[in-house]
Coordinates of C-alpha atoms in Angstrom, one line a residue:
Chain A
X252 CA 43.5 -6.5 5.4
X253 CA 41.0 -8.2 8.1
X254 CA 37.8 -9.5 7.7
X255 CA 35.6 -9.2 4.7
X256 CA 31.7 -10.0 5.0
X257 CA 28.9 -9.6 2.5
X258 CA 25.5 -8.7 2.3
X259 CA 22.7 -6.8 -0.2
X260 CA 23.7 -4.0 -1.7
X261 CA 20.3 -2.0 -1.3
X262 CA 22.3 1.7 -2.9
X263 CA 25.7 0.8 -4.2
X264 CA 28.4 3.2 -3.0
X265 CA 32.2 3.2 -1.9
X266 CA 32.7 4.6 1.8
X267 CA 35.1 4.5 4.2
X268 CA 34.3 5.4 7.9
X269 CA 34.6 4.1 12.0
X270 CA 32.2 1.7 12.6
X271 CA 29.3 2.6 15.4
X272 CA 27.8 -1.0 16.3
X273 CA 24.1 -0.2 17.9
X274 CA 22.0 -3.4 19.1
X275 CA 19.0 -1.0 19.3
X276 CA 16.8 0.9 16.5
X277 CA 17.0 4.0 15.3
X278 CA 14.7 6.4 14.1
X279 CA 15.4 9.3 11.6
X280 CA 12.5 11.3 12.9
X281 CA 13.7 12.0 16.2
X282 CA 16.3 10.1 17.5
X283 CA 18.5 12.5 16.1
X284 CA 20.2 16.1 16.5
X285 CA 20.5 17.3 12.9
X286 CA 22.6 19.4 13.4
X287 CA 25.5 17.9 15.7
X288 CA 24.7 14.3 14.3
X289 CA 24.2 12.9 18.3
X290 CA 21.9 10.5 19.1
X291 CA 19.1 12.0 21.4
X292 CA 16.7 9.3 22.2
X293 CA 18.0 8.0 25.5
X294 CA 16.6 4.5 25.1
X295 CA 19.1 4.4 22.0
X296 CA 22.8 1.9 23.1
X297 CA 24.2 5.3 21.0
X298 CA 22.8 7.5 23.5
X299 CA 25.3 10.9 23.3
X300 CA 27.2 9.5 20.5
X301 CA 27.5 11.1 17.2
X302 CA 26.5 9.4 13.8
X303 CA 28.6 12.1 12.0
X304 CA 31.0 10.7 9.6
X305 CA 30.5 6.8 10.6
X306 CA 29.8 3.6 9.1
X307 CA 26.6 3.1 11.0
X308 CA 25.4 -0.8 12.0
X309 CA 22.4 -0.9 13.2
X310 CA 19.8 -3.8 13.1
X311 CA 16.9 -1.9 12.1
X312 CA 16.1 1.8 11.4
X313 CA 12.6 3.3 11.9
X314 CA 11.6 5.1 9.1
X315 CA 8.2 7.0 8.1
X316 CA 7.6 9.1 5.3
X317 CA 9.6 11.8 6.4
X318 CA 12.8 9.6 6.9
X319 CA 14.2 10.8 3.2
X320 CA 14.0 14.3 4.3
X321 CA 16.3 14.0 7.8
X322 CA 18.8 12.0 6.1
X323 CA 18.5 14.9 3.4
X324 CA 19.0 17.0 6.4
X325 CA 21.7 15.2 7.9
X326 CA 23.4 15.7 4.8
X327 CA 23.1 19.5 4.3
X328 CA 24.5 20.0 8.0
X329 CA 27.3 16.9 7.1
X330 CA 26.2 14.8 10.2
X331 CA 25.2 12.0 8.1
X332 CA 26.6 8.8 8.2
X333 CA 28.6 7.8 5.6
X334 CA 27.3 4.6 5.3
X335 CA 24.6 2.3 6.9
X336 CA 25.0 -1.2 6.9
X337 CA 21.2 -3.1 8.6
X338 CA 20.1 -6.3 8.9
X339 CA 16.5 -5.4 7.9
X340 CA 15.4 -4.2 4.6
X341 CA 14.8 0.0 5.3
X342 CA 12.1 1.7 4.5
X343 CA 11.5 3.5 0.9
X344 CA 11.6 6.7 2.5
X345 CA 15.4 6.2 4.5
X346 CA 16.2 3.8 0.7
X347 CA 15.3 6.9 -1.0
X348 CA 17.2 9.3 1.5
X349 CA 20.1 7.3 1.1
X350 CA 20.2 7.1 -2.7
X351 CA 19.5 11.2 -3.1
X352 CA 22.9 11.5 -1.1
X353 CA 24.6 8.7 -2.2
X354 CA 25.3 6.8 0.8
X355 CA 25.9 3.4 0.7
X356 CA 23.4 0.8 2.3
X357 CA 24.1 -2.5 2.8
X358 CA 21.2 -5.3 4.5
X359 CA 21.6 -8.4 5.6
X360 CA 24.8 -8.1 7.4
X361 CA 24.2 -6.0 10.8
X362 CA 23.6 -9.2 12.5
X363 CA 26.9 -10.9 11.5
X364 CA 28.8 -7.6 12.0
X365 CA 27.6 -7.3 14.9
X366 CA 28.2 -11.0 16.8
X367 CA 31.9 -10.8 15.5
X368 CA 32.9 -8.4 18.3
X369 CA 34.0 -5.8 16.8
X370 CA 35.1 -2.9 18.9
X371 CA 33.9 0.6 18.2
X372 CA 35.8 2.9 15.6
X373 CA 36.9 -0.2 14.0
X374 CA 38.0 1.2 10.6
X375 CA 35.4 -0.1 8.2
X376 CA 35.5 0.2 4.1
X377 CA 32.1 -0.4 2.6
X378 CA 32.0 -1.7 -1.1
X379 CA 28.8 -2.6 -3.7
X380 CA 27.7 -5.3 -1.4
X381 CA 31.0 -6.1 0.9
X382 CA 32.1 -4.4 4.4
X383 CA 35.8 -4.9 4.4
X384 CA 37.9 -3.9 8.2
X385 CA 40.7 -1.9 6.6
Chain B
X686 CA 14.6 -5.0 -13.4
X687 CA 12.9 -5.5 -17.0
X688 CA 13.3 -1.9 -18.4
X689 CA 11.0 -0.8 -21.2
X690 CA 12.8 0.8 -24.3
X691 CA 11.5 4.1 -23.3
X692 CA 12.8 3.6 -19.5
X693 CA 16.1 2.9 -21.2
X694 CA 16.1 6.0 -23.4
X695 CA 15.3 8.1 -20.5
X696 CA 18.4 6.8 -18.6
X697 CA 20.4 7.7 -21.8
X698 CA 19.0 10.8 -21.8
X699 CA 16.3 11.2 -24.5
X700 CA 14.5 13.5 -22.5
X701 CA 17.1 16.0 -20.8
X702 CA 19.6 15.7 -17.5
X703 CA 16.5 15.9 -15.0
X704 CA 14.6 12.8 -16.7
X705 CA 17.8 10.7 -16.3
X706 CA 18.5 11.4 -13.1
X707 CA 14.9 10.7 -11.8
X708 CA 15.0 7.7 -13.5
X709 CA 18.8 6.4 -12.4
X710 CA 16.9 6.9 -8.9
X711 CA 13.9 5.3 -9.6
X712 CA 15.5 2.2 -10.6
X713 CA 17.9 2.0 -7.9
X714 CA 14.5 2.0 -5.4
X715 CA 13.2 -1.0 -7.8
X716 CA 16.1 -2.8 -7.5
X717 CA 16.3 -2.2 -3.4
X718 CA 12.6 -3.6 -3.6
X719 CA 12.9 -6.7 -6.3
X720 CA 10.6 -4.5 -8.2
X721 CA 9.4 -6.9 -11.8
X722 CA 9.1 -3.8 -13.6
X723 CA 7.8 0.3 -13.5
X724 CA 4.5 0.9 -13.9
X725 CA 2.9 4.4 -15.7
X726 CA 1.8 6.4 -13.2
X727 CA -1.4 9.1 -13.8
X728 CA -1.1 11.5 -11.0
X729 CA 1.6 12.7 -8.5
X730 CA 1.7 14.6 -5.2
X731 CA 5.1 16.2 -4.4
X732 CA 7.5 17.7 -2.7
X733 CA 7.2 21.2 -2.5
X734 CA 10.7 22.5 -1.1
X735 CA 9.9 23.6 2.4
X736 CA 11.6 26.5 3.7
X737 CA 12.1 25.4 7.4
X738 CA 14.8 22.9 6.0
X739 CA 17.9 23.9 5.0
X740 CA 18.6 23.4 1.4
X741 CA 15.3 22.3 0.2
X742 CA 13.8 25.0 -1.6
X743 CA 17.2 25.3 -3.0
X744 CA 16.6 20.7 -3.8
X745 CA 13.6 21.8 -5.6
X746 CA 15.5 25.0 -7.3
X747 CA 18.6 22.7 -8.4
X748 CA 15.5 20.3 -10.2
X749 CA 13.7 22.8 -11.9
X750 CA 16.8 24.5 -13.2
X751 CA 18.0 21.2 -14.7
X752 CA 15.4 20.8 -17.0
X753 CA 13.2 18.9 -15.2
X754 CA 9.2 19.2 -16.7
X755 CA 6.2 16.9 -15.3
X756 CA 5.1 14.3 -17.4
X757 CA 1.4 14.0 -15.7
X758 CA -0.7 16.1 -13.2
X759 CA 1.3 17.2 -10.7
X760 CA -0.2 18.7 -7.2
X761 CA 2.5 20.0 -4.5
X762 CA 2.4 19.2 -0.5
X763 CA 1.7 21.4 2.1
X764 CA 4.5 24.4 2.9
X765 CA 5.9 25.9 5.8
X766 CA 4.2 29.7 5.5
X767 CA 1.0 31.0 3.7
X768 CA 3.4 32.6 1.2
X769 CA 0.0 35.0 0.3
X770 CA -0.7 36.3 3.9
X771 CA 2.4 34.9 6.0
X772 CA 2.1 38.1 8.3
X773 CA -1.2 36.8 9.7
X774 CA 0.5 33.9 11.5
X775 CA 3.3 36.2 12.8
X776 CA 5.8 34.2 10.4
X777 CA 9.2 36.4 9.5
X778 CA 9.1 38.2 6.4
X779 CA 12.3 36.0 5.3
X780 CA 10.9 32.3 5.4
X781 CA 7.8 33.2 3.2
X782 CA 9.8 35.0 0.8
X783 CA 12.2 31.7 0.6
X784 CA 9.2 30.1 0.5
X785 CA 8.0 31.5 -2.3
X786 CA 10.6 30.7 -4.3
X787 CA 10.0 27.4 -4.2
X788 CA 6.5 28.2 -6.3
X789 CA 8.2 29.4 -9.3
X790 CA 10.5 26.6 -9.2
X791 CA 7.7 24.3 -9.6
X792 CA 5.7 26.6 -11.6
X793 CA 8.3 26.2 -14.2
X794 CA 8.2 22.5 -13.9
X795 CA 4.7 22.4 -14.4
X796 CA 3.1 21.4 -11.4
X797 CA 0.2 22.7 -9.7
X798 CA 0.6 24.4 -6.9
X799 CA -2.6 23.8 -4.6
X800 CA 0.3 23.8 -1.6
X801 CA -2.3 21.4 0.3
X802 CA -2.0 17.8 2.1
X803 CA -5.8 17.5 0.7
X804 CA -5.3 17.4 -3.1
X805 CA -8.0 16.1 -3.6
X806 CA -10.2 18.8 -2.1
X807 CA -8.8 20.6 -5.0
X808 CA -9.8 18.4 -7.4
X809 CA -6.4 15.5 -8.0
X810 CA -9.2 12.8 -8.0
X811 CA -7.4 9.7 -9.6
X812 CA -9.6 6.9 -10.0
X813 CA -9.6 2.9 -9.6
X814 CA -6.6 1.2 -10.8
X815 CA -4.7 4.3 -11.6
X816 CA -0.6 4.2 -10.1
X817 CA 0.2 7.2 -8.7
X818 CA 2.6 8.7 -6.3
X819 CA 2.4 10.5 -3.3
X820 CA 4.4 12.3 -0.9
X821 CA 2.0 12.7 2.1
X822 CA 0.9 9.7 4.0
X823 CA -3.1 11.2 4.2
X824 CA -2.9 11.6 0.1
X825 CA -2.0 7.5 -0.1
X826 CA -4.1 6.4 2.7
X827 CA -7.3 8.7 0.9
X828 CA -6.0 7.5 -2.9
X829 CA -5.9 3.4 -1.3
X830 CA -8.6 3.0 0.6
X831 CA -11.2 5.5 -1.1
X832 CA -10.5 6.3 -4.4
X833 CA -9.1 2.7 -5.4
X834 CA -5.7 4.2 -6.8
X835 CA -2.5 2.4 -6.1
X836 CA -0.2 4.4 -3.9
X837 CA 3.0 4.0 -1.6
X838 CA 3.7 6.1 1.4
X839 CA 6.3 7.8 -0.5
X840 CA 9.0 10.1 -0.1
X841 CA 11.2 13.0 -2.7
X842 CA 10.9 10.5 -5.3
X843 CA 7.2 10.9 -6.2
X844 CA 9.2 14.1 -7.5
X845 CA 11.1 11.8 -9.7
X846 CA 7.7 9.7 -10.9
X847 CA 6.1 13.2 -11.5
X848 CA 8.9 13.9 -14.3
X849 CA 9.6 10.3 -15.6
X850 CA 5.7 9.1 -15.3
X851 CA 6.8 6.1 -14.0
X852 CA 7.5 4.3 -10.8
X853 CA 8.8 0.6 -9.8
X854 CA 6.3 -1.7 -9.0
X855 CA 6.4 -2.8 -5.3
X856 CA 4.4 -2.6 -2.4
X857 CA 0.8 -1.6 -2.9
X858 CA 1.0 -1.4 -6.6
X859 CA 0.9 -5.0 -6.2
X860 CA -2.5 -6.8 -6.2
X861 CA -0.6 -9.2 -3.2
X862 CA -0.4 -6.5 -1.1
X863 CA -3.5 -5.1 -1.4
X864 CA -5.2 -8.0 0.7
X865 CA -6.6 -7.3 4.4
X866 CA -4.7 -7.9 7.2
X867 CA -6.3 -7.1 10.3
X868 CA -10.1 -7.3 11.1
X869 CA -11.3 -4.5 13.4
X870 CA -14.0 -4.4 14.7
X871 CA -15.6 -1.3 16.1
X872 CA -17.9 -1.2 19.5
X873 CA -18.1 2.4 19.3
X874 CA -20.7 5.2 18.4
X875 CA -19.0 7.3 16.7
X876 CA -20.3 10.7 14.5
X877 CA -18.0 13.8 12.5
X878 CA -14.2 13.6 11.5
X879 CA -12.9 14.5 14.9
X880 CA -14.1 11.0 16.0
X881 CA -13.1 9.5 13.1
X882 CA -9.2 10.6 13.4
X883 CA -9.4 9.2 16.7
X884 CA -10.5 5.7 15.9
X885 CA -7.6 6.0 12.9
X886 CA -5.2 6.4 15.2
X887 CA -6.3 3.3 17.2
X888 CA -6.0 1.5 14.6
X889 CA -3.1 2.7 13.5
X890 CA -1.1 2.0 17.1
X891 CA -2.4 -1.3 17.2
X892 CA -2.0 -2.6 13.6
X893 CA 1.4 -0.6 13.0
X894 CA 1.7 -1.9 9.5
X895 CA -0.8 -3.5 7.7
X896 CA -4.2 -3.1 6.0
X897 CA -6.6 -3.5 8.5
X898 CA -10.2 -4.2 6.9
X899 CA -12.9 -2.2 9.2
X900 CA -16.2 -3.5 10.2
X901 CA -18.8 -2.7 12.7
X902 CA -19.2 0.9 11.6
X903 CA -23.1 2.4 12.0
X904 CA -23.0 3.3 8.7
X905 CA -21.3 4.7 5.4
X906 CA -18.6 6.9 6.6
X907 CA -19.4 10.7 5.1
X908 CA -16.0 11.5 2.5
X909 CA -14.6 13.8 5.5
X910 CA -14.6 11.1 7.7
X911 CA -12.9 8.6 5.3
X912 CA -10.3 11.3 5.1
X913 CA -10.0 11.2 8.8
X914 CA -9.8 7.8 9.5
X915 CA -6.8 7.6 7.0
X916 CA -5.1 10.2 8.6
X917 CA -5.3 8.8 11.7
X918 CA -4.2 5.6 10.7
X919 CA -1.3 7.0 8.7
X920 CA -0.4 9.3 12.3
X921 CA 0.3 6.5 14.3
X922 CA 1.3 3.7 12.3
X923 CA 2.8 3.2 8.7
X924 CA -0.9 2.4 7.2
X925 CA -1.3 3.2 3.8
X926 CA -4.3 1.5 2.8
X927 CA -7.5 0.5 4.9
X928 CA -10.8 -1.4 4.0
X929 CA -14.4 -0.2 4.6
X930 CA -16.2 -2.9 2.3
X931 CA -19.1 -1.9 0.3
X932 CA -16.6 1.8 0.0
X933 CA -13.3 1.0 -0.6
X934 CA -13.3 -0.5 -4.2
X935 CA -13.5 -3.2 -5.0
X936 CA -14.4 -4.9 -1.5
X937 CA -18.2 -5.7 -1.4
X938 CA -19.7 -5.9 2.1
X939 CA -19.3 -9.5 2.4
X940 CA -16.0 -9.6 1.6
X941 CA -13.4 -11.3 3.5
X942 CA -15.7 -12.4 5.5
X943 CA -14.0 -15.9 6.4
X944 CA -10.9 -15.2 6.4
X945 CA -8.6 -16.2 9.2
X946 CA -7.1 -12.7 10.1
X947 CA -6.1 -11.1 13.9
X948 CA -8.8 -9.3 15.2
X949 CA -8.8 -6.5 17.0
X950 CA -11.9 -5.0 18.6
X951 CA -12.0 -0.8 19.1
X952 CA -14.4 0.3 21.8
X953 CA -15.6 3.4 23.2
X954 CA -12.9 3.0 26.2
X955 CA -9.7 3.2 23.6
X956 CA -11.8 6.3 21.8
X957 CA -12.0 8.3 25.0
X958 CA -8.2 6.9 26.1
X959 CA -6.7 8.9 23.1
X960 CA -8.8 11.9 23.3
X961 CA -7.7 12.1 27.3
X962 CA -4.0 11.5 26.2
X963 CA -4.5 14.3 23.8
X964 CA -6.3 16.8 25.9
X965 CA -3.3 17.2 29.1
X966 CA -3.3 20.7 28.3
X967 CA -4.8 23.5 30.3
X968 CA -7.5 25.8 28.8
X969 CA -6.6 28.7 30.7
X970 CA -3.4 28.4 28.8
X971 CA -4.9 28.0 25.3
X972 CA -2.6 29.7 22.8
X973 CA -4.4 29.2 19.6
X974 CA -7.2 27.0 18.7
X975 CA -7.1 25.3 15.3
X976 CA -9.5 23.8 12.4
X977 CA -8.6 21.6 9.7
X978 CA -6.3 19.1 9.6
X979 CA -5.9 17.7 6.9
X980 CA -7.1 21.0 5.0
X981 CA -10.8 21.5 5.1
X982 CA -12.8 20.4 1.8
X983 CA -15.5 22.3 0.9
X984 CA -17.7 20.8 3.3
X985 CA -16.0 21.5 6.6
X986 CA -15.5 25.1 5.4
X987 CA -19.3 24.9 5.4
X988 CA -19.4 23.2 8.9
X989 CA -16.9 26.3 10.1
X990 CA -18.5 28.4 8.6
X991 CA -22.1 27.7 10.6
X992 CA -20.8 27.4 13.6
X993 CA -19.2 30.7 13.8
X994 CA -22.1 32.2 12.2
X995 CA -22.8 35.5 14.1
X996 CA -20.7 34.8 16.7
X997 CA -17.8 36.7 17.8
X998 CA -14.3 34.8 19.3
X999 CA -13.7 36.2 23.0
X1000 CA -10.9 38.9 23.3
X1001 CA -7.6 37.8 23.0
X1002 CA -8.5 34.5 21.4
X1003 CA -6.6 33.1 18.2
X1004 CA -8.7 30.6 15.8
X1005 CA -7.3 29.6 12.7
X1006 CA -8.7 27.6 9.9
X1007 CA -6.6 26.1 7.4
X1008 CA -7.3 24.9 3.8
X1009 CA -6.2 25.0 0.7
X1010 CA -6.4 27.6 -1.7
X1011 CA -8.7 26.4 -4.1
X1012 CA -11.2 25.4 -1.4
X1013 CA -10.7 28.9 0.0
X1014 CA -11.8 30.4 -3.4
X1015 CA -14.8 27.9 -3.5
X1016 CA -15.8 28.9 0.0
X1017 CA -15.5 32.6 -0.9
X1018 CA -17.8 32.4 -3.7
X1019 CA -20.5 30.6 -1.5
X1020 CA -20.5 33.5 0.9
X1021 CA -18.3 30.8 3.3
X1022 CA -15.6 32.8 4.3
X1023 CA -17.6 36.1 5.6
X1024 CA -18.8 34.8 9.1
X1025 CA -15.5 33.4 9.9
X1026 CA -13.7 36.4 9.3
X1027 CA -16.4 38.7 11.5
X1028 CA -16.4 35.8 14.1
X1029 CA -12.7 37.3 14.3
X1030 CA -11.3 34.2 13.6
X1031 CA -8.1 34.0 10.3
X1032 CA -8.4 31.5 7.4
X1033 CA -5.0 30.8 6.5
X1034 CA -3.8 28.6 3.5
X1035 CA -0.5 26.2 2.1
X1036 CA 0.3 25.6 5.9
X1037 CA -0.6 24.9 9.0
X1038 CA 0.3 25.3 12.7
X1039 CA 2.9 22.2 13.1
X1040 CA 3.8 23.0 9.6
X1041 CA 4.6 26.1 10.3
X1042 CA 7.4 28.1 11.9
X1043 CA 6.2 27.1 15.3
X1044 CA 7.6 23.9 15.1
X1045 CA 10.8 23.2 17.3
X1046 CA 12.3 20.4 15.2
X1047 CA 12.8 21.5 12.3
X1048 CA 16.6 22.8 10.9
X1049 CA 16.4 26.2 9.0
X1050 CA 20.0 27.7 7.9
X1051 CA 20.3 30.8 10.7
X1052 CA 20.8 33.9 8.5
X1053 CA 17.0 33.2 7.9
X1054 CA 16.0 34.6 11.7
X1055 CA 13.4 32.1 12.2
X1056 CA 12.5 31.7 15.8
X1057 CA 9.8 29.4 16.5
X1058 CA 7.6 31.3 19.8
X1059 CA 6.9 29.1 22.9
X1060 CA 3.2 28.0 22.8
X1061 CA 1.5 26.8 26.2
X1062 CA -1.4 24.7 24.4
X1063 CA -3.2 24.0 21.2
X1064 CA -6.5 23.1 20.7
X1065 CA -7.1 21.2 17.8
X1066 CA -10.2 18.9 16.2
X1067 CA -8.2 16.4 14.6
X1068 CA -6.0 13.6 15.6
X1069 CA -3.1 14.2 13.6
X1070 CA -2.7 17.6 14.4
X1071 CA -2.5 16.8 18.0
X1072 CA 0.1 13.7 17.7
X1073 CA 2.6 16.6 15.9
X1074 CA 2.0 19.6 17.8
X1075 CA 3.1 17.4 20.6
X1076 CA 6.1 15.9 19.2
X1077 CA 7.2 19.1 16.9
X1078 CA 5.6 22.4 18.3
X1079 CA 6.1 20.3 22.0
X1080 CA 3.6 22.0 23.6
X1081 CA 0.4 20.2 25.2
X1082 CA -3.1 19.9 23.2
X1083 CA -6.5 20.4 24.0
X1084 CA -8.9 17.6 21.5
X1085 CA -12.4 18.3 20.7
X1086 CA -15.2 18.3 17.7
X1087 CA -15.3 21.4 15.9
X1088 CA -18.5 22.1 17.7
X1089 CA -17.1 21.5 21.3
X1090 CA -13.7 23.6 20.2
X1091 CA -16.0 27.0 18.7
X1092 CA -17.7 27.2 21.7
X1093 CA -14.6 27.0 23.9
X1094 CA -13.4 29.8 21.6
X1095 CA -16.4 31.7 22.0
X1096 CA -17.6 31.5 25.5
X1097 CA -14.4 30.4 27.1
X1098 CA -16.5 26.5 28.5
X1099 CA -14.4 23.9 28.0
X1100 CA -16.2 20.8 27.3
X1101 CA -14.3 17.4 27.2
X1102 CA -15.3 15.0 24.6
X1103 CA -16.1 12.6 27.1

């Protein structure tokens, strides 16, 4: 067992995953393949990388009204992540995406995640309002 | 959150499966938000399953089937084919007969299914003071800033208000956030709703979030332009409500007037700046020219309906004017509809062209054959249509008045704005 942090639960959910650390934002309306889960926008750090399956830490997402709906679609195509942890409070829309497939969102803690060096793929389990390494 | 005894039943279950899961959702968002309490909502725009995404008509199906009935008036968003004439716009049979599954789903429900981003067109008027929810960014911005109605820039969940007939109380339900933000004022002549998208999305890239309180205008916006300039707004930035005082209850004229807020001044320069970044396209390329975004109200159907009066489109050329249904049958029984149709020109309903299947970004499951066609250029008179044809049909725009964009249609003379 390795580090432990904590944060605010925004939607309380278990999940286990590979970290993928971003010191950029990302949007849900764009940034995004839907259907392989890779990251498109090429000023993204995650640039050709896939958010499939990963515990995603990312300081800030960009939402708009239509976030809910790509994270919906992330999910029918299972290239969702399988758990976001931010440092900013998301949008309704991507809160409301999140909750309708029960992934697990976690704010306040991006920040600290990401300043402990923490390499990539790290093995990260995500609880109520803790992020655990396994 | 303080939860009512009612709120508390429905999360037991009182009312059915579909009640408590809306409302196990609804509290979870209230929770995310620090939301006091729910408020009882009067009116809500939805969801309506859109066929161009995988699973979602099936989302709406699953909803319906569990039980789920609306509480209060209920209008549903624009689709992704006119499900009543989908071979006029070349869609394929099989994503207007998904499509219309989606309208029994919610028939069932109870909602009404106007299939519009202009409810209120059709006659989902809320009033001052009334919490509602809304799907569509145009429907809160209009709701906000014209109607008085308290409104987020929501998402599925307006679903979930719609069933429970309640909502958590955050964001602009709250008097706090209700306040002006941003003082523009505009240096700009400007006249008809093309115009008036225009100067909402200037405000809406500078401001980005916020609710910018707008002085300097000529005079009382007409209701189309209102609509416009929320649209705008809501295009390029996250606004959800705006100020016009002496419109937008309850600001008087004078109001605000001393406040210490950022300033930002719109002149004719940033006008033109967007209508050149929206018109790269090339008119010999013109693919299809399009009026009314957001769906025309009565009104602009009568605007449309003038200028193609005894005029006929030049061969070849594809003119489409989009509304909803109800404002369709209104038009119809005015005598509207008749010179548009001899001018050659289609009226279609419940969609339009970014919503429809010639958008590129959108994720339908495969056995439905959709193939979105390669457009060169779209010319559009709003805004908002031309910020997403760009970035979801990906093709270049053309941006003109109604006025300038019919007589390109009919005599081939393109005329720039500016």
């Amino acid at each position: 067992m390795g580090r432990s942090w904590t944060g605010r639960a925004i939607v309380r959910a278990t999940a286990s995953g590979p970290a993928l650390l971003s010191g950029t934002t990302l949007s849900f309306l764009g940034d995004l393949d839907i259907r392989s889960g890779n990251v498109v926008e090429e000023s993204s750090d995650l640039f050709g990388k896939s958010i499939a399956g990963s515990v995603l830490v990312v300081g800030s997402t960009k939402g708009s009204a239509g976030a809910w709906r790509f994270i919906y679609q992330l999910f029918q195509h299972g290239t969702h992540p399988v758990a976001m942890i931010t440092e900013d409070l998301p949008d309704p829309s991507v809160v409301q995406g999140a909750i309708m497939c029960r992934i697990p969102i976690i704010s306040g803690l991006a920040g600290q995640i990401l300043a402990a060096g923490l390499p990539q793929e790290t093995l990260l389990n995500v609880e109520g309002d803790t992020v655990s390494e396994d | 959150m303080y939860l009512t005894d009612r709120d508390k039943a429905l999360l037991d279950g009182i009312d059915g499966e579909a009640s408590a899961t809306a409302m196990a959702a609804l509290v979870q968002l209230g929770e995310a938000f620090d939301a006091a309490d729910m408020v009882d909502i009067g009116y809500a725009h939805v969801h309506p399953g859109m066929a161009l995404y995988k699973g979602d008509v099936e989302l709406i199906e699953s909803l319906s089937a569990s039980g789920a009935n609306m509480r209060v008036p209920v209008s549903t968003n624009i689709i992704n084919a006119d499900v009543g004439n989908w071979m006029q716009t070349g869609a394929p049979k099989t994503l207007a007969a998904l499509q219309k599954r989606s309208e029994a789903a919610h028939r069932k429900m109870g909602s009404s299914g106007c299939y519009t981003c202009t409810p209120y067109w059709a006659g989902h008027w809320p009033t001052w003071n009334m919490h509602i929810a809304s799907i569509e960014s145009g429907v809160t911005a209009f709701a906000n800033s014209v109607l008085g109605a308290r409104a987020n820039r929501d998402g599925y969940f307006a679903t979930y208000a719609g069933i429970t007939g309640r909502y958590p109380r955050f964001g602009l339900h709250l008097d706090e956030n209700r306040r002006p933000t941003h003082r523009i004022v505009v240096d700009a002549a400007l006249d008809g709703t093309t115009d008036f998208t225009v100067l909402g999305y200037v405000i809406g890239e500078r401001v980005r979030n916020g609710v910018p309180f707008i002085s300097g205008l000529a005079r009382r916006p007409t209701l189309d332009e209102m609509d416009a300039l929320g649209v705008g707004q809501a295009t390029s930035g996250g606004i959800s409500m705006f100020i016009v005082p002496g419109v937008t209850p309850p600001y008087e004229a004078t109001a605000v007037a001393d406040a210490a807020l950022d300033e930002i001044h719109v002149t004719l320069a940033d006008i033109r700046d967007i209508y050149d970044r929206f018109s790269a396209g090339d008119p010999q390329d013109v693919d299809l020219i399009h009026l009314g975004c957001p769906h025309a109200s009565y009104n602009e159907m009568r605007d449309y309906s003038q200028l193609l009066a005894g005029r006929k489109l030049r061969e070849g050329i594809e003119l489409w004017v989009t509304t909803s249904r109800v404002v369709r049958q209104m038009a119809a029984e005015s005598g509207l509809l008749q010179p548009i149709l001899a001018s050659g020109a289609k009226i279609i309903t419940d969609t339009c062209p970014m919503s429809c299947h010639f958008a590129r970004t959108v994720s339908p499951d495969p056995k439905l054959g959709v193939e979105a066609p390669r457009l060169r250029t779209v010319m559009v008179d709003s805004a908002k249509q031309a910020h997403y044809v760009r970035s979801m049909i990906q093709c270049p725009t053309l941006l003109g008045t109604a006025r300038d964009v019919v007589d390109f249609a009919v005599t081939g003379d393109y005329r720039p704005r500016f």
